[in-house]
Amino acid sequence: MADDGGAVADGDSGEDAWAERMKTALVGTSALRIVCTLALRHLFTLMVPATVMLTPIGLLAAAMLPIVAADHLLVVNGRIELVGDASMPLFAWLGGLLLVSVPAAAVAGAATMVIAAGRALGRPVHWRSALQAAVRRVRGLTALAFIQLALLALTLAVGAALIVFLNPWVGIAATVVIGLVLMPTLLAMPAFVLEGLGPFGALSRGYRLVATMRFTSPILLAISMIILPGLASRGLGWVADRLPYPVDISMNSVTAVLLAALQAAVLAVIFLNRIAEQWHGVSRPELRAIVDRLPEQDGPRTRMAAVLAVLVLPGLLTGAFAAVNPLGWVEVSDHVAGLSPVDEAGDDSHDHGPSVRSQDLTALYVSPGPKLAMYMQAFDDPPKMLTCPDLTCADLDIFYAGDDIFDRIAAAAALPDGRTVVASWDWDRAERNHRLRLVACDQARCSAPGKPIAWWSRDDGQILSTKLAVAARPGGVVLVQADERDDDKTLTFTSCRDLGCADPVRHTPVRLKRDIKGDSDKHSLKLAFGPDGRPVAAVRDGDTGAVSLVTCETADCASATVTRPGPPVPADEVAEAGMRGLSLAVRRDGRPVIAYGDPRAGAIKLLDCQDRACSGAQSTTLAGSDHYNVPPGLGLSADQALVATFVGKHLVVYSCQGTACRAARIAKARYSPGRLAMSLDQTGRPVIAWIDARPSLREPEWSLRVTSPLI
């Protein structure tokens, strides 16, 4: 291959020698090998045009982003991320970025092609001269670049239409075929730059060059311009994501410039190679004409340190900005739990222990550390605990919440000492009856500290419609159970002085007029304690969706009052919406707070009771949500009610004082959000576990994410 030392000689003998060297170099060597040699010898020189043209645009765009998308930026795990729906300012920013970056990228690519062609033809060109030559033809370069982008958009649009309206495989095949047919248009850019043709003449020239090699040339272009750069980008991006944020940004910047330079060099060399492959009386003057069009070769030597400094500058500035966070963006910890394929298996076989499904997430409890304990149970599944030693949840443990895996009706609550108590009706093989018992779970296992609290005859099928809720306090544990025996629907409170519950006190102060919502709904019955130790229960009506509050007058709930702060919903709307449950918390002054989904408003409702019995309540409708059938998370931090829910694909936390609420987007689902559970850590910050799932007719793809705003 010709290089710096192979300058074009004068005279016929020199011309013949040069022509023979070009033929040998360009025909006897593959295009990819030529590019590799160029890259090894002149990598930084090839990268200079893209560095000079694109890095300033990237820095300017990054500086403008906080202005046009201030409400959509977060610092997630120390990295600046864009979270939010598209807006007109953001569209304007993207449009402006496109209008500026396309001409700049075209000029940078053209200059790199001139440098690569000069090196390949034995006529080195300085990067400054190459850039000046490319800038003089910026209008034609821009027109050609937009023509190529339009062809790409058309190809993708046709493929997408066939995928949607006909068949996915037909759409994919059509996209590949059309893409291969259009591959020769990539050679239009070097034809425009090196031969001085117009945009449409350059497009025609690309097809003429591959006329005798219709199949191999498009394949070569696809491999060198799309497949190999794509694989390299994915691999380097995977590595960069695991590096510190400033290094990540710098490495991505270097990767983008490097791949852009190599792609431009590949196009220039393939263009020359196609000419040389057709070596005859025309090719020699064509190559000579290209050499004669090359700019001056004089100029100072490229300084490697300067190029590297410019390339790493975006990473250093962005990393410093994220660390200092001068604009006060919300800082978020967001991690995907390290579930293995076995953990996500579809059964609970004894071979590998318990597994979890996306619909299992029921409750989350946070103990000092912070350590996480998630109560997992779907309908007709045994209850399980998923525990994590920290917010990253990279190392987790899954185990059954009890000795018997056939527990079915269960509920959980946090204990004052950081453990979790699970109350469950399970099947006792020895007694051949159902038994109600308490088990205490730490980060590794569950154990039953006492004997069963109650028994239920195995012949009584009414247990299948039982609902259960539990709450704990320093003075003991209280369970509330909703039963349906024939036409008698009751709420029974069982008080225990400790987890052993040797002397349970049981009262049935309330008889219900209607069923509690949903046999499979774990959230239709909730229990909490007021500051005076008296229990408060919230119930979701099964027929009307109304919210009822049961306020105990004594600690053992020997008597209680019932109010209905949540209005009923027409039966057809309840059935159509598939509403699910509610969330309950009690303020330090004893006033309950309730959050639930309202299908009429298509949103989450927050009820802030004016007194302990909730004889009156302030109602706040939070922003519209497509997920009102998912019970919202609810917690109280100081005087604020914190509500976690989904708005579209976004996880949103509302901070409410009275009826004044402020929303903060803290995460965005990759696919579609599912269930969520929320708790507060020791500082009063919310910690939210939630499901991000892609629905599928086969095994759905899903992940368990743990998200917590840090400020």
PDB file of C-alpha atoms in Angstrom, residues 67-253:
ATOM      1  CA  ILE A  67     -32.352  24.933  29.401  1.00  0.00           C
ATOM      2  CA  VAL A  68     -34.792  23.070  27.135  1.00  0.00           C
ATOM      3  CA  ALA A  69     -35.341  20.009  29.368  1.00  0.00           C
ATOM      4  CA  ALA A  70     -34.744  21.199  32.920  1.00  0.00           C
ATOM      5  CA  ASP A  71     -37.748  19.241  34.268  1.00  0.00           C
ATOM      6  CA  HIS A  72     -36.690  16.007  32.565  1.00  0.00           C
ATOM      7  CA  LEU A  73     -33.135  15.625  33.814  1.00  0.00           C
ATOM      8  CA  LEU A  74     -32.098  13.461  36.764  1.00  0.00           C
ATOM      9  CA  VAL A  75     -28.832  12.336  38.269  1.00  0.00           C
ATOM     10  CA  VAL A  76     -29.303   8.550  38.316  1.00  0.00           C
ATOM     11  CA  ASN A  77     -26.562   6.581  40.064  1.00  0.00           C
ATOM     12  CA  GLY A  78     -24.272   9.571  39.590  1.00  0.00           C
ATOM     13  CA  ARG A  79     -25.059   9.838  35.858  1.00  0.00           C
ATOM     14  CA  ILE A  80     -27.120  12.532  34.136  1.00  0.00           C
ATOM     15  CA  GLU A  81     -30.136  10.976  32.411  1.00  0.00           C
ATOM     16  CA  LEU A  82     -33.104  12.318  30.469  1.00  0.00           C
ATOM     17  CA  VAL A  83     -36.378  11.057  31.967  1.00  0.00           C
ATOM     18  CA  GLY A  84     -39.679  12.427  30.777  1.00  0.00           C
ATOM     19  CA  ASP A  85     -42.020  12.827  27.852  1.00  0.00           C
ATOM     20  CA  ALA A  86     -40.974  14.701  24.737  1.00  0.00           C
ATOM     21  CA  SER A  87     -41.858  18.402  24.708  1.00  0.00           C
ATOM     22  CA  MET A  88     -41.784  21.154  22.108  1.00  0.00           C
ATOM     23  CA  PRO A  89     -38.556  22.681  23.481  1.00  0.00           C
ATOM     24  CA  LEU A  90     -36.960  19.250  23.401  1.00  0.00           C
ATOM     25  CA  PHE A  91     -38.144  18.664  19.832  1.00  0.00           C
ATOM     26  CA  ALA A  92     -36.741  22.069  18.885  1.00  0.00           C
ATOM     27  CA  TRP A  93     -33.436  21.145  20.519  1.00  0.00           C
ATOM     28  CA  LEU A  94     -33.312  17.852  18.620  1.00  0.00           C
ATOM     29  CA  GLY A  95     -34.237  19.552  15.359  1.00  0.00           C
ATOM     30  CA  GLY A  96     -31.566  22.198  15.794  1.00  0.00           C
ATOM     31  CA  LEU A  97     -29.019  19.551  16.727  1.00  0.00           C
ATOM     32  CA  LEU A  98     -29.880  17.591  13.577  1.00  0.00           C
ATOM     33  CA  LEU A  99     -29.631  20.640  11.320  1.00  0.00           C
ATOM     34  CA  VAL A 100     -26.214  21.521  12.710  1.00  0.00           C
ATOM     35  CA  SER A 101     -24.713  18.070  13.186  1.00  0.00           C
ATOM     36  CA  VAL A 102     -25.558  16.642   9.747  1.00  0.00           C
ATOM     37  CA  PRO A 103     -23.536  19.274   7.805  1.00  0.00           C
ATOM     38  CA  ALA A 104     -20.752  19.078  10.399  1.00  0.00           C
ATOM     39  CA  ALA A 105     -20.634  15.278  10.182  1.00  0.00           C
ATOM     40  CA  ALA A 106     -20.666  15.456   6.376  1.00  0.00           C
ATOM     41  CA  VAL A 107     -17.737  17.908   6.353  1.00  0.00           C
ATOM     42  CA  ALA A 108     -15.808  15.808   8.878  1.00  0.00           C
ATOM     43  CA  GLY A 109     -16.446  12.635   6.871  1.00  0.00           C
ATOM     44  CA  ALA A 110     -15.420  14.297   3.609  1.00  0.00           C
ATOM     45  CA  ALA A 111     -12.180  15.604   5.133  1.00  0.00           C
ATOM     46  CA  THR A 112     -11.371  12.156   6.536  1.00  0.00           C
ATOM     47  CA  MET A 113     -11.958  10.617   3.108  1.00  0.00           C
ATOM     48  CA  VAL A 114      -9.535  13.100   1.559  1.00  0.00           C
ATOM     49  CA  ILE A 115      -6.894  12.241   4.187  1.00  0.00           C
ATOM     50  CA  ALA A 116      -7.406   8.484   3.743  1.00  0.00           C
ATOM     51  CA  ALA A 117      -7.345   8.731  -0.066  1.00  0.00           C
ATOM     52  CA  GLY A 118      -4.188  10.831   0.038  1.00  0.00           C
ATOM     53  CA  ARG A 119      -2.426   8.284   2.230  1.00  0.00           C
ATOM     54  CA  ALA A 120      -3.576   5.390   0.029  1.00  0.00           C
ATOM     55  CA  LEU A 121      -2.473   7.142  -3.195  1.00  0.00           C
ATOM     56  CA  GLY A 122       0.891   8.285  -1.884  1.00  0.00           C
ATOM     57  CA  ARG A 123      -0.096  11.959  -1.591  1.00  0.00           C
ATOM     58  CA  PRO A 124      -0.454  12.818   2.135  1.00  0.00           C
ATOM     59  CA  VAL A 125      -2.864  15.673   2.885  1.00  0.00           C
ATOM     60  CA  HIS A 126      -2.817  17.705   6.101  1.00  0.00           C
ATOM     61  CA  TRP A 127      -6.057  17.615   8.050  1.00  0.00           C
ATOM     62  CA  ARG A 128      -6.422  21.406   7.938  1.00  0.00           C
ATOM     63  CA  SER A 129      -6.230  21.460   4.131  1.00  0.00           C
ATOM     64  CA  ALA A 130      -8.681  18.566   3.944  1.00  0.00           C
ATOM     65  CA  LEU A 131     -11.165  20.391   6.185  1.00  0.00           C
ATOM     66  CA  GLN A 132     -10.861  23.591   4.178  1.00  0.00           C
ATOM     67  CA  ALA A 133     -11.529  21.694   0.954  1.00  0.00           C
ATOM     68  CA  ALA A 134     -14.580  19.998   2.506  1.00  0.00           C
ATOM     69  CA  VAL A 135     -15.985  23.244   3.911  1.00  0.00           C
ATOM     70  CA  ARG A 136     -15.885  24.811   0.430  1.00  0.00           C
ATOM     71  CA  ARG A 137     -18.381  22.180  -0.726  1.00  0.00           C
ATOM     72  CA  VAL A 138     -20.531  22.111   2.404  1.00  0.00           C
ATOM     73  CA  ARG A 139     -23.826  22.771   0.598  1.00  0.00           C
ATOM     74  CA  GLY A 140     -23.440  19.828  -1.753  1.00  0.00           C
ATOM     75  CA  LEU A 141     -22.218  17.606   1.069  1.00  0.00           C
ATOM     76  CA  THR A 142     -25.231  18.545   3.191  1.00  0.00           C
ATOM     77  CA  ALA A 143     -27.652  17.874   0.330  1.00  0.00           C
ATOM     78  CA  LEU A 144     -26.116  14.466  -0.313  1.00  0.00           C
ATOM     79  CA  ALA A 145     -26.148  13.607   3.398  1.00  0.00           C
ATOM     80  CA  PHE A 146     -29.855  14.438   3.712  1.00  0.00           C
ATOM     81  CA  ILE A 147     -30.613  12.389   0.571  1.00  0.00           C
ATOM     82  CA  GLN A 148     -28.901   9.397   2.168  1.00  0.00           C
ATOM     83  CA  LEU A 149     -30.789   9.975   5.440  1.00  0.00           C
ATOM     84  CA  ALA A 150     -34.076  10.122   3.503  1.00  0.00           C
ATOM     85  CA  LEU A 151     -33.294   6.790   1.816  1.00  0.00           C
ATOM     86  CA  LEU A 152     -32.488   5.279   5.219  1.00  0.00           C
ATOM     87  CA  ALA A 153     -35.740   6.599   6.716  1.00  0.00           C
ATOM     88  CA  LEU A 154     -37.716   5.255   3.745  1.00  0.00           C
ATOM     89  CA  THR A 155     -36.145   1.814   4.145  1.00  0.00           C
ATOM     90  CA  LEU A 156     -36.958   1.679   7.839  1.00  0.00           C
ATOM     91  CA  ALA A 157     -40.503   2.956   7.248  1.00  0.00           C
ATOM     92  CA  VAL A 158     -41.218   0.268   4.646  1.00  0.00           C
ATOM     93  CA  GLY A 159     -39.801  -2.425   6.921  1.00  0.00           C
ATOM     94  CA  ALA A 160     -41.798  -1.183   9.923  1.00  0.00           C
ATOM     95  CA  ALA A 161     -45.019  -1.053   7.886  1.00  0.00           C
ATOM     96  CA  LEU A 162     -44.546  -4.631   6.693  1.00  0.00           C
ATOM     97  CA  ILE A 163     -43.757  -5.783  10.243  1.00  0.00           C
ATOM     98  CA  VAL A 164     -46.919  -4.158  11.610  1.00  0.00           C
ATOM     99  CA  PHE A 165     -49.385  -4.879   8.818  1.00  0.00           C
ATOM    100  CA  LEU A 166     -48.100  -8.068   7.202  1.00  0.00           C
ATOM    101  CA  ASN A 167     -45.535 -10.259   8.941  1.00  0.00           C
ATOM    102  CA  PRO A 168     -42.477  -9.545  11.111  1.00  0.00           C
ATOM    103  CA  TRP A 169     -40.202 -11.816   9.103  1.00  0.00           C
ATOM    104  CA  VAL A 170     -41.376 -10.294   5.824  1.00  0.00           C
ATOM    105  CA  GLY A 171     -40.639  -6.837   7.209  1.00  0.00           C
ATOM    106  CA  ILE A 172     -37.168  -7.817   8.384  1.00  0.00           C
ATOM    107  CA  ALA A 173     -36.370  -9.521   5.057  1.00  0.00           C
ATOM    108  CA  ALA A 174     -37.606  -6.509   3.093  1.00  0.00           C
ATOM    109  CA  THR A 175     -35.487  -4.152   5.208  1.00  0.00           C
ATOM    110  CA  VAL A 176     -32.371  -6.261   4.578  1.00  0.00           C
ATOM    111  CA  VAL A 177     -33.005  -6.543   0.826  1.00  0.00           C
ATOM    112  CA  ILE A 178     -33.759  -2.836   0.366  1.00  0.00           C
ATOM    113  CA  GLY A 179     -30.752  -1.960   2.506  1.00  0.00           C
ATOM    114  CA  LEU A 180     -28.439  -4.080   0.339  1.00  0.00           C
ATOM    115  CA  VAL A 181     -29.886  -2.542  -2.821  1.00  0.00           C
ATOM    116  CA  LEU A 182     -29.187   0.947  -1.452  1.00  0.00           C
ATOM    117  CA  MET A 183     -25.680   0.142  -0.161  1.00  0.00           C
ATOM    118  CA  PRO A 184     -23.930   1.522  -3.292  1.00  0.00           C
ATOM    119  CA  THR A 185     -25.348   4.960  -2.461  1.00  0.00           C
ATOM    120  CA  LEU A 186     -22.754   5.084   0.331  1.00  0.00           C
ATOM    121  CA  LEU A 187     -20.074   5.366  -2.367  1.00  0.00           C
ATOM    122  CA  ALA A 188     -21.687   8.605  -3.498  1.00  0.00           C
ATOM    123  CA  MET A 189     -19.906  10.541  -0.752  1.00  0.00           C
ATOM    124  CA  PRO A 190     -16.334   9.660  -1.856  1.00  0.00           C
ATOM    125  CA  ALA A 191     -17.369  10.166  -5.492  1.00  0.00           C
ATOM    126  CA  PHE A 192     -18.627  13.628  -4.576  1.00  0.00           C
ATOM    127  CA  VAL A 193     -15.510  14.462  -2.557  1.00  0.00           C
ATOM    128  CA  LEU A 194     -12.724  12.853  -4.595  1.00  0.00           C
ATOM    129  CA  GLU A 195     -14.069  13.268  -8.130  1.00  0.00           C
ATOM    130  CA  GLY A 196     -15.945  16.542  -7.768  1.00  0.00           C
ATOM    131  CA  LEU A 197     -19.308  15.178  -8.975  1.00  0.00           C
ATOM    132  CA  GLY A 198     -22.698  16.612  -8.016  1.00  0.00           C
ATOM    133  CA  PRO A 199     -25.004  14.816  -5.559  1.00  0.00           C
ATOM    134  CA  PHE A 200     -27.035  12.909  -8.150  1.00  0.00           C
ATOM    135  CA  GLY A 201     -24.029  12.269 -10.360  1.00  0.00           C
ATOM    136  CA  ALA A 202     -22.240  10.852  -7.317  1.00  0.00           C
ATOM    137  CA  LEU A 203     -25.179   8.522  -6.577  1.00  0.00           C
ATOM    138  CA  SER A 204     -25.064   7.245 -10.150  1.00  0.00           C
ATOM    139  CA  ARG A 205     -21.305   6.816  -9.921  1.00  0.00           C
ATOM    140  CA  GLY A 206     -21.692   4.571  -6.873  1.00  0.00           C
ATOM    141  CA  TYR A 207     -23.929   2.143  -8.757  1.00  0.00           C
ATOM    142  CA  ARG A 208     -21.674   2.164 -11.847  1.00  0.00           C
ATOM    143  CA  LEU A 209     -18.682   1.186  -9.733  1.00  0.00           C
ATOM    144  CA  VAL A 210     -20.406  -1.943  -8.396  1.00  0.00           C
ATOM    145  CA  ALA A 211     -22.080  -2.869 -11.682  1.00  0.00           C
ATOM    146  CA  THR A 212     -19.718  -5.794 -12.285  1.00  0.00           C
ATOM    147  CA  MET A 213     -19.782  -6.863  -8.613  1.00  0.00           C
ATOM    148  CA  ARG A 214     -23.444  -6.495  -7.765  1.00  0.00           C
ATOM    149  CA  PHE A 215     -23.448  -8.955  -4.892  1.00  0.00           C
ATOM    150  CA  THR A 216     -20.047  -8.716  -3.226  1.00  0.00           C
ATOM    151  CA  SER A 217     -19.848  -4.915  -3.074  1.00  0.00           C
ATOM    152  CA  PRO A 218     -23.119  -4.386  -1.110  1.00  0.00           C
ATOM    153  CA  ILE A 219     -22.136  -7.211   1.250  1.00  0.00           C
ATOM    154  CA  LEU A 220     -18.695  -5.654   1.769  1.00  0.00           C
ATOM    155  CA  LEU A 221     -20.252  -2.256   2.421  1.00  0.00           C
ATOM    156  CA  ALA A 222     -22.793  -3.731   4.856  1.00  0.00           C
ATOM    157  CA  ILE A 223     -20.097  -5.587   6.796  1.00  0.00           C
ATOM    158  CA  SER A 224     -17.633  -2.710   6.945  1.00  0.00           C
ATOM    159  CA  MET A 225     -20.089   0.158   7.446  1.00  0.00           C
ATOM    160  CA  ILE A 226     -22.858  -1.368   9.582  1.00  0.00           C
ATOM    161  CA  ILE A 227     -22.134  -4.777  11.069  1.00  0.00           C
ATOM    162  CA  LEU A 228     -18.560  -4.332  12.296  1.00  0.00           C
ATOM    163  CA  PRO A 229     -19.054  -0.741  13.578  1.00  0.00           C
ATOM    164  CA  GLY A 230     -22.294  -1.832  15.248  1.00  0.00           C
ATOM    165  CA  LEU A 231     -20.603  -4.722  17.040  1.00  0.00           C
ATOM    166  CA  ALA A 232     -17.696  -2.509  18.059  1.00  0.00           C
ATOM    167  CA  SER A 233     -20.051   0.170  19.351  1.00  0.00           C
ATOM    168  CA  ARG A 234     -22.049  -2.336  21.407  1.00  0.00           C
ATOM    169  CA  GLY A 235     -18.950  -3.937  22.859  1.00  0.00           C
ATOM    170  CA  LEU A 236     -17.233  -0.682  23.765  1.00  0.00           C
ATOM    171  CA  GLY A 237     -20.515   0.713  25.103  1.00  0.00           C
ATOM    172  CA  TRP A 238     -20.914  -2.352  27.339  1.00  0.00           C
ATOM    173  CA  VAL A 239     -17.436  -1.756  28.742  1.00  0.00           C
ATOM    174  CA  ALA A 240     -18.026   1.999  29.147  1.00  0.00           C
ATOM    175  CA  ASP A 241     -21.235   1.470  31.111  1.00  0.00           C
ATOM    176  CA  ARG A 242     -19.251  -0.324  33.786  1.00  0.00           C
ATOM    177  CA  LEU A 243     -16.685   2.437  34.198  1.00  0.00           C
ATOM    178  CA  PRO A 244     -16.902   5.630  36.285  1.00  0.00           C
ATOM    179  CA  TYR A 245     -19.170   8.238  34.749  1.00  0.00           C
ATOM    180  CA  PRO A 246     -16.477  10.668  33.472  1.00  0.00           C
ATOM    181  CA  VAL A 247     -14.565   7.753  31.925  1.00  0.00           C
ATOM    182  CA  ASP A 248     -17.809   6.427  30.433  1.00  0.00           C
ATOM    183  CA  ILE A 249     -18.595   9.738  28.700  1.00  0.00           C
ATOM    184  CA  SER A 250     -15.010  10.168  27.505  1.00  0.00           C
ATOM    185  CA  MET A 251     -14.874   6.627  26.168  1.00  0.00           C
ATOM    186  CA  ASN A 252     -18.182   7.054  24.336  1.00  0.00           C
ATOM    187  CA  SER A 253     -16.893  10.306  22.847  1.00  0.00           C
TER     188      SER A 253
END
